[in-house]
mmCIF file of C-alpha atoms in Angstrom:
data_model
loop_
_atom_site.group_PDB
_atom_site.id
_atom_site.type_symbol
_atom_site.label_atom_id
_atom_site.label_comp_id
_atom_site.label_asym_id
_atom_site.label_seq_id
_atom_site.Cartn_x
_atom_site.Cartn_y
_atom_site.Cartn_z
ATOM 1 C CA MET A 1 0.000 0.000 0.000
ATOM 2 C CA SER A 2 1.452 3.371 -1.017
ATOM 3 C CA ALA A 3 1.777 6.385 1.285
ATOM 4 C CA TYR A 4 -0.987 8.095 -0.696
ATOM 5 C CA GLU A 5 -3.385 5.246 0.091
ATOM 6 C CA ILE A 6 -2.669 5.630 3.820
ATOM 7 C CA GLU A 7 -2.738 9.441 3.966
ATOM 8 C CA GLN A 8 -6.509 9.547 3.744
ATOM 9 C CA GLY A 9 -9.123 12.059 4.880
ATOM 10 C CA THR A 10 -8.984 15.844 4.932
ATOM 11 C CA ALA A 11 -8.393 18.474 7.620
ATOM 12 C CA VAL A 12 -8.983 22.202 7.190
ATOM 13 C CA GLY A 13 -7.953 25.234 9.246
ATOM 14 C CA VAL A 14 -9.215 28.809 8.825
ATOM 15 C CA LYS A 15 -8.098 31.880 10.784
ATOM 16 C CA ALA A 16 -10.729 34.533 11.495
ATOM 17 C CA LYS A 17 -10.307 38.044 12.875
ATOM 18 C CA ASP A 18 -11.687 36.794 16.211
ATOM 19 C CA GLY A 19 -10.594 33.179 16.386
ATOM 20 C CA VAL A 20 -9.630 29.946 14.649
ATOM 21 C CA VAL A 21 -11.631 27.080 13.157
ATOM 22 C CA LEU A 22 -10.273 23.546 12.660
ATOM 23 C CA ALA A 23 -12.393 20.884 10.949
ATOM 24 C CA THR A 24 -12.020 17.328 9.646
ATOM 25 C CA ASP A 25 -14.130 14.703 7.958
ATOM 26 C CA LYS A 26 -15.188 11.563 9.868
ATOM 27 C CA ARG A 27 -14.176 8.796 7.444
ATOM 28 C CA MET A 28 -11.365 6.348 8.226
ATOM 29 C CA ALA A 29 -10.293 4.600 5.043
ATOM 30 C CA TYR A 30 -7.395 2.420 3.927
ATOM 31 C CA GLY A 31 -7.093 2.507 0.160
ATOM 32 C CA SER A 32 -10.600 1.896 -1.166
ATOM 33 C CA PHE A 33 -11.835 0.233 2.039
ATOM 34 C CA VAL A 34 -13.846 2.297 4.549
ATOM 35 C CA MET A 35 -13.009 1.127 8.087
ATOM 36 C CA SER A 36 -15.186 3.596 9.988
ATOM 37 C CA ARG A 37 -17.654 6.397 9.361
ATOM 38 C CA ASN A 38 -17.218 7.927 12.814
ATOM 39 C CA ALA A 39 -13.510 8.626 13.206
ATOM 40 C CA LYS A 40 -12.598 11.734 15.226
ATOM 41 C CA LYS A 41 -9.528 13.576 13.943
ATOM 42 C CA VAL A 42 -9.748 17.030 15.561
ATOM 43 C CA PHE A 43 -8.992 17.458 19.275
ATOM 44 C CA LEU A 44 -8.426 20.073 21.955
ATOM 45 C CA ILE A 45 -4.882 20.081 23.368
ATOM 46 C CA ASN A 46 -5.755 22.654 26.033
ATOM 47 C CA ASN A 47 -8.447 25.293 26.406
ATOM 48 C CA ARG A 48 -6.773 27.592 23.844
ATOM 49 C CA ALA A 49 -5.264 25.177 21.305
ATOM 50 C CA ALA A 50 -6.452 22.323 19.103
ATOM 51 C CA ILE A 51 -5.017 19.949 16.514
ATOM 52 C CA ALA A 52 -6.571 18.509 13.357
ATOM 53 C CA MET A 53 -4.938 15.602 11.547
ATOM 54 C CA SER A 54 -5.228 13.427 8.474
ATOM 55 C CA GLY A 55 -3.423 10.164 7.819
ATOM 56 C CA LEU A 56 -2.949 6.787 9.492
ATOM 57 C CA TYR A 57 -5.484 6.705 12.310
ATOM 58 C CA ALA A 58 -3.232 4.807 14.739
ATOM 59 C CA ASP A 59 -0.607 7.528 14.297
ATOM 60 C CA VAL A 60 -3.249 10.204 14.914
ATOM 61 C CA GLY A 61 -3.922 8.623 18.314
ATOM 62 C CA ALA A 62 -0.229 8.290 19.156
ATOM 63 C CA ILE A 63 0.511 11.935 18.318
ATOM 64 C CA LEU A 64 -2.459 13.099 20.377
ATOM 65 C CA ARG A 65 -1.197 11.165 23.430
ATOM 66 C CA TYR A 66 2.302 12.650 23.055
ATOM 67 C CA LEU A 67 1.060 16.221 22.786
ATOM 68 C CA THR A 68 -1.544 15.969 25.533
ATOM 69 C CA ALA A 69 0.934 14.496 27.995
ATOM 70 C CA GLU A 70 3.694 17.003 27.208
ATOM 71 C CA SER A 71 1.265 19.936 27.283
ATOM 72 C CA LYS A 72 -0.099 18.961 30.700
ATOM 73 C CA TYR A 73 3.417 18.404 32.068
ATOM 74 C CA TYR A 74 4.434 21.881 30.866
ATOM 75 C CA GLU A 75 1.374 23.433 32.498
ATOM 76 C CA LEU A 76 2.144 21.715 35.812
ATOM 77 C CA THR A 77 5.811 22.715 35.855
ATOM 78 C CA GLU A 78 5.586 26.207 34.326
ATOM 79 C CA GLU A 79 2.102 27.104 35.627
ATOM 80 C CA ARG A 80 1.008 28.427 32.248
ATOM 81 C CA ALA A 81 -0.166 26.933 28.955
ATOM 82 C CA MET A 82 2.255 26.254 26.094
ATOM 83 C CA SER A 83 2.236 28.775 23.270
ATOM 84 C CA LEU A 84 0.964 27.604 19.890
ATOM 85 C CA TYR A 85 4.450 27.885 18.412
ATOM 86 C CA ALA A 86 5.867 25.787 21.261
ATOM 87 C CA ILE A 87 3.242 23.102 20.653
ATOM 88 C CA SER A 88 4.038 23.159 16.931
ATOM 89 C CA LYS A 89 7.803 22.930 17.526
ATOM 90 C CA LEU A 90 7.287 20.117 20.016
ATOM 91 C CA LEU A 91 5.286 18.199 17.401
ATOM 92 C CA SER A 92 7.893 19.070 14.779
ATOM 93 C CA GLY A 93 10.625 17.572 16.959
ATOM 94 C CA ILE A 94 8.625 14.398 17.533
ATOM 95 C CA LEU A 95 7.918 13.941 13.830
ATOM 96 C CA TYR A 96 11.499 14.683 12.766
ATOM 97 C CA SER A 97 12.945 12.270 15.319
ATOM 98 C CA TYR A 98 10.980 9.476 13.628
ATOM 99 C CA LYS A 99 11.946 10.479 10.086
ATOM 100 C CA MET A 100 13.454 7.053 9.290
ATOM 101 C CA LEU A 101 10.136 5.382 10.124
ATOM 102 C CA PRO A 102 7.782 8.363 10.062
ATOM 103 C CA PHE A 103 4.368 8.926 11.524
ATOM 104 C CA ILE A 104 2.082 9.000 8.500
ATOM 105 C CA ILE A 105 0.119 12.136 9.319
ATOM 106 C CA GLU A 106 -0.254 15.761 8.356
ATOM 107 C CA ALA A 107 -1.417 18.186 11.027
ATOM 108 C CA LEU A 108 -2.846 21.639 11.652
ATOM 109 C CA VAL A 109 -2.266 23.249 15.056
ATOM 110 C CA GLY A 110 -4.488 26.247 15.727
ATOM 111 C CA GLY A 111 -5.860 28.408 18.485
ATOM 112 C CA ILE A 112 -5.282 31.623 20.405
ATOM 113 C CA ASP A 113 -1.685 32.401 21.340
ATOM 114 C CA ARG A 114 -0.411 34.048 24.516
ATOM 115 C CA ASP A 115 -0.591 37.472 22.902
ATOM 116 C CA GLY A 116 -4.296 36.958 22.181
ATOM 117 C CA GLN A 117 -3.808 36.500 18.429
ATOM 118 C CA PRO A 118 -5.322 33.596 16.457
ATOM 119 C CA ARG A 119 -2.753 31.465 14.632
ATOM 120 C CA ILE A 120 -2.563 28.288 12.539
ATOM 121 C CA TYR A 121 0.560 26.186 11.973
ATOM 122 C CA THR A 122 0.843 23.446 9.338
ATOM 123 C CA LEU A 123 3.102 20.394 9.765
ATOM 124 C CA ASP A 124 3.961 17.625 7.327
ATOM 125 C CA SER A 125 4.912 14.076 8.326
ATOM 126 C CA LEU A 126 8.630 14.963 8.708
ATOM 127 C CA GLY A 127 8.051 17.981 10.952
ATOM 128 C CA SER A 128 8.272 20.990 8.627
ATOM 129 C CA VAL A 129 6.370 23.925 10.178
ATOM 130 C CA SER A 130 4.747 26.917 8.485
ATOM 131 C CA GLU A 131 2.271 29.537 9.699
ATOM 132 C CA ASP A 132 -0.774 30.063 7.491
ATOM 133 C CA LYS A 133 -4.028 32.020 7.426
ATOM 134 C CA TYR A 134 -5.815 28.986 6.013
ATOM 135 C CA MET A 135 -4.709 25.509 5.002
ATOM 136 C CA ALA A 136 -5.936 22.030 4.091
ATOM 137 C CA VAL A 137 -4.040 18.761 4.455
ATOM 138 C CA GLY A 138 -4.802 15.170 3.486
ATOM 139 C CA SER A 139 -6.054 13.353 0.414
ATOM 140 C CA GLY A 140 -8.696 15.988 -0.377
ATOM 141 C CA ALA A 141 -6.441 18.980 0.275
ATOM 142 C CA THR A 142 -6.071 20.091 -3.348
ATOM 143 C CA THR A 143 -9.818 20.469 -3.828
ATOM 144 C CA ALA A 144 -10.297 22.058 -0.407
ATOM 145 C CA LEU A 145 -7.530 24.604 -1.013
ATOM 146 C CA GLY A 146 -9.141 25.733 -4.238
ATOM 147 C CA PHE A 147 -12.317 26.509 -2.314
ATOM 148 C CA LEU A 148 -10.427 28.200 0.528
ATOM 149 C CA GLU A 149 -8.448 30.449 -1.811
ATOM 150 C CA ASP A 150 -11.675 31.598 -3.443
ATOM 151 C CA GLN A 151 -13.610 32.185 -0.218
ATOM 152 C CA TYR A 152 -11.020 33.432 2.286
ATOM 153 C CA ASN A 153 -10.457 37.047 3.280
ATOM 154 C CA ASP A 154 -8.890 38.696 6.321
ATOM 155 C CA SER A 155 -12.177 40.125 7.594
ATOM 156 C CA LEU A 156 -13.942 36.792 8.193
ATOM 157 C CA SER A 157 -15.750 36.472 11.514
ATOM 158 C CA LEU A 158 -15.486 33.207 13.436
ATOM 159 C CA ASP A 159 -18.946 32.106 12.255
ATOM 160 C CA GLN A 160 -18.042 32.920 8.657
ATOM 161 C CA ALA A 161 -14.738 31.050 8.987
ATOM 162 C CA GLU A 162 -16.651 28.005 10.198
ATOM 163 C CA GLN A 163 -18.910 28.177 7.146
ATOM 164 C CA VAL A 164 -15.863 28.401 4.882
ATOM 165 C CA ALA A 165 -14.156 25.423 6.585
ATOM 166 C CA VAL A 166 -17.292 23.289 6.343
ATOM 167 C CA GLY A 167 -17.760 24.344 2.706
ATOM 168 C CA ALA A 168 -14.191 23.313 1.868
ATOM 169 C CA LEU A 169 -14.736 19.865 3.360
ATOM 170 C CA ARG A 170 -18.053 19.449 1.546
ATOM 171 C CA VAL A 171 -16.321 20.221 -1.758
ATOM 172 C CA SER A 172 -13.577 17.690 -0.927
ATOM 173 C CA MET A 173 -16.190 15.041 -0.185
ATOM 174 C CA GLU A 174 -17.615 15.476 -3.672
ATOM 175 C CA ARG A 175 -14.253 14.695 -5.325
ATOM 176 C CA ASP A 176 -12.228 12.616 -2.858
ATOM 177 C CA ALA A 177 -13.526 9.127 -2.071
ATOM 178 C CA SER A 178 -11.496 8.981 1.158
ATOM 179 C CA THR A 179 -13.163 12.077 2.626
ATOM 180 C CA GLY A 180 -16.723 11.816 3.874
ATOM 181 C CA ASP A 181 -19.442 10.733 6.317
ATOM 182 C CA GLY A 182 -19.571 13.903 8.385
ATOM 183 C CA ILE A 183 -17.610 16.855 9.712
ATOM 184 C CA ASP A 184 -16.176 17.571 13.160
ATOM 185 C CA VAL A 185 -15.485 21.233 13.955
ATOM 186 C CA ILE A 186 -13.672 23.007 16.796
ATOM 187 C CA SER A 187 -13.897 26.806 17.028
ATOM 188 C CA ILE A 188 -11.764 28.801 19.478
ATOM 189 C CA SER A 189 -12.487 32.512 19.882
ATOM 190 C CA THR A 190 -10.184 35.251 21.113
ATOM 191 C CA SER A 191 -12.561 35.661 24.084
ATOM 192 C CA GLY A 192 -11.656 32.151 25.214
ATOM 193 C CA ALA A 193 -14.890 30.430 24.184
ATOM 194 C CA VAL A 194 -14.505 26.939 22.718
ATOM 195 C CA LYS A 195 -17.215 25.271 20.638
ATOM 196 C CA GLU A 196 -17.262 21.725 19.298
ATOM 197 C CA LYS A 197 -19.743 20.630 16.651
ATOM 198 C CA SER A 198 -20.362 17.420 14.734
ATOM 199 C CA LEU A 199 -22.274 17.419 11.444
ATOM 200 C CA ARG A 200 -23.640 14.118 10.187
ATOM 201 C CA LEU A 201 -24.009 13.812 6.419
ATOM 202 C CA ARG A 202 -25.949 11.251 4.453
ATOM 203 C CA VAL A 203 -23.783 8.524 2.952
ATOM 204 C CA VAL A 204 -25.963 8.416 -0.174
ATOM 205 C CA GLU A 205 -27.797 11.505 -1.374
ATOM 206 C CA GLU A 206 -31.444 11.084 -2.278
ATOM 207 C CA SER A 207 -32.336 11.571 -5.936
#
C-alpha cells in the first residue's frame, strides 16, 4: 500500500479576525476500504489550542497522546499553557525524530496564542512547520484549497470562517472518495470560548 493510500481524509484550518476554526471529515479509510464512518480527527490540546490531523489513524492517536501528555506536564511545571508555536515545535521535533520510520500524518495546530492573536501552523509528516491564514491537508487537500483560496479574506468572523471550513470539506467530499461521512469542527475565539460541533451527512444523497 502506497503512502498516498494511507494518507486519507482531509483536515482544514481557517483563521478569522476573532478566532480559529479547525475541521475534519469523519471517514477512516485504507485505500478503497472504509473502516469507519465515525472517526474523530480534531482534538483540543488545552483550552486555547487544538489539533486537526489526516493520515494513518493509529498515528493520529499516538501523536495526540504525546502532545496531551507534554502539554499537561508543561502546564504543571511552568504554571502556564504552552504557546501555539511551542506546541508546533514540540510536534515538529517528535515527527522529525521518527523520520526514518515516520508517523504518517499531516497536522494543523491552531488556536489563540499568549498574545491573544489567532494562529494556525501546518506540519507535514517529517516535521516541517509553516504559519498560514488557512490551510488544508490530506487526500482531499487540493480540492479544499481551491475553495479556501476563493472564499477566504482577512475580515472573516469566526462564524463565517466556520462556514468556509465546512464548505471546503463538503467540496472535498464530492471529489475525494477517502473524505466523507460527516464533519467535526472546533472553534476557538479570542474571548476564550470553545465550541465543538459534529455534522452528520448522508452517505448516499437522495435523488
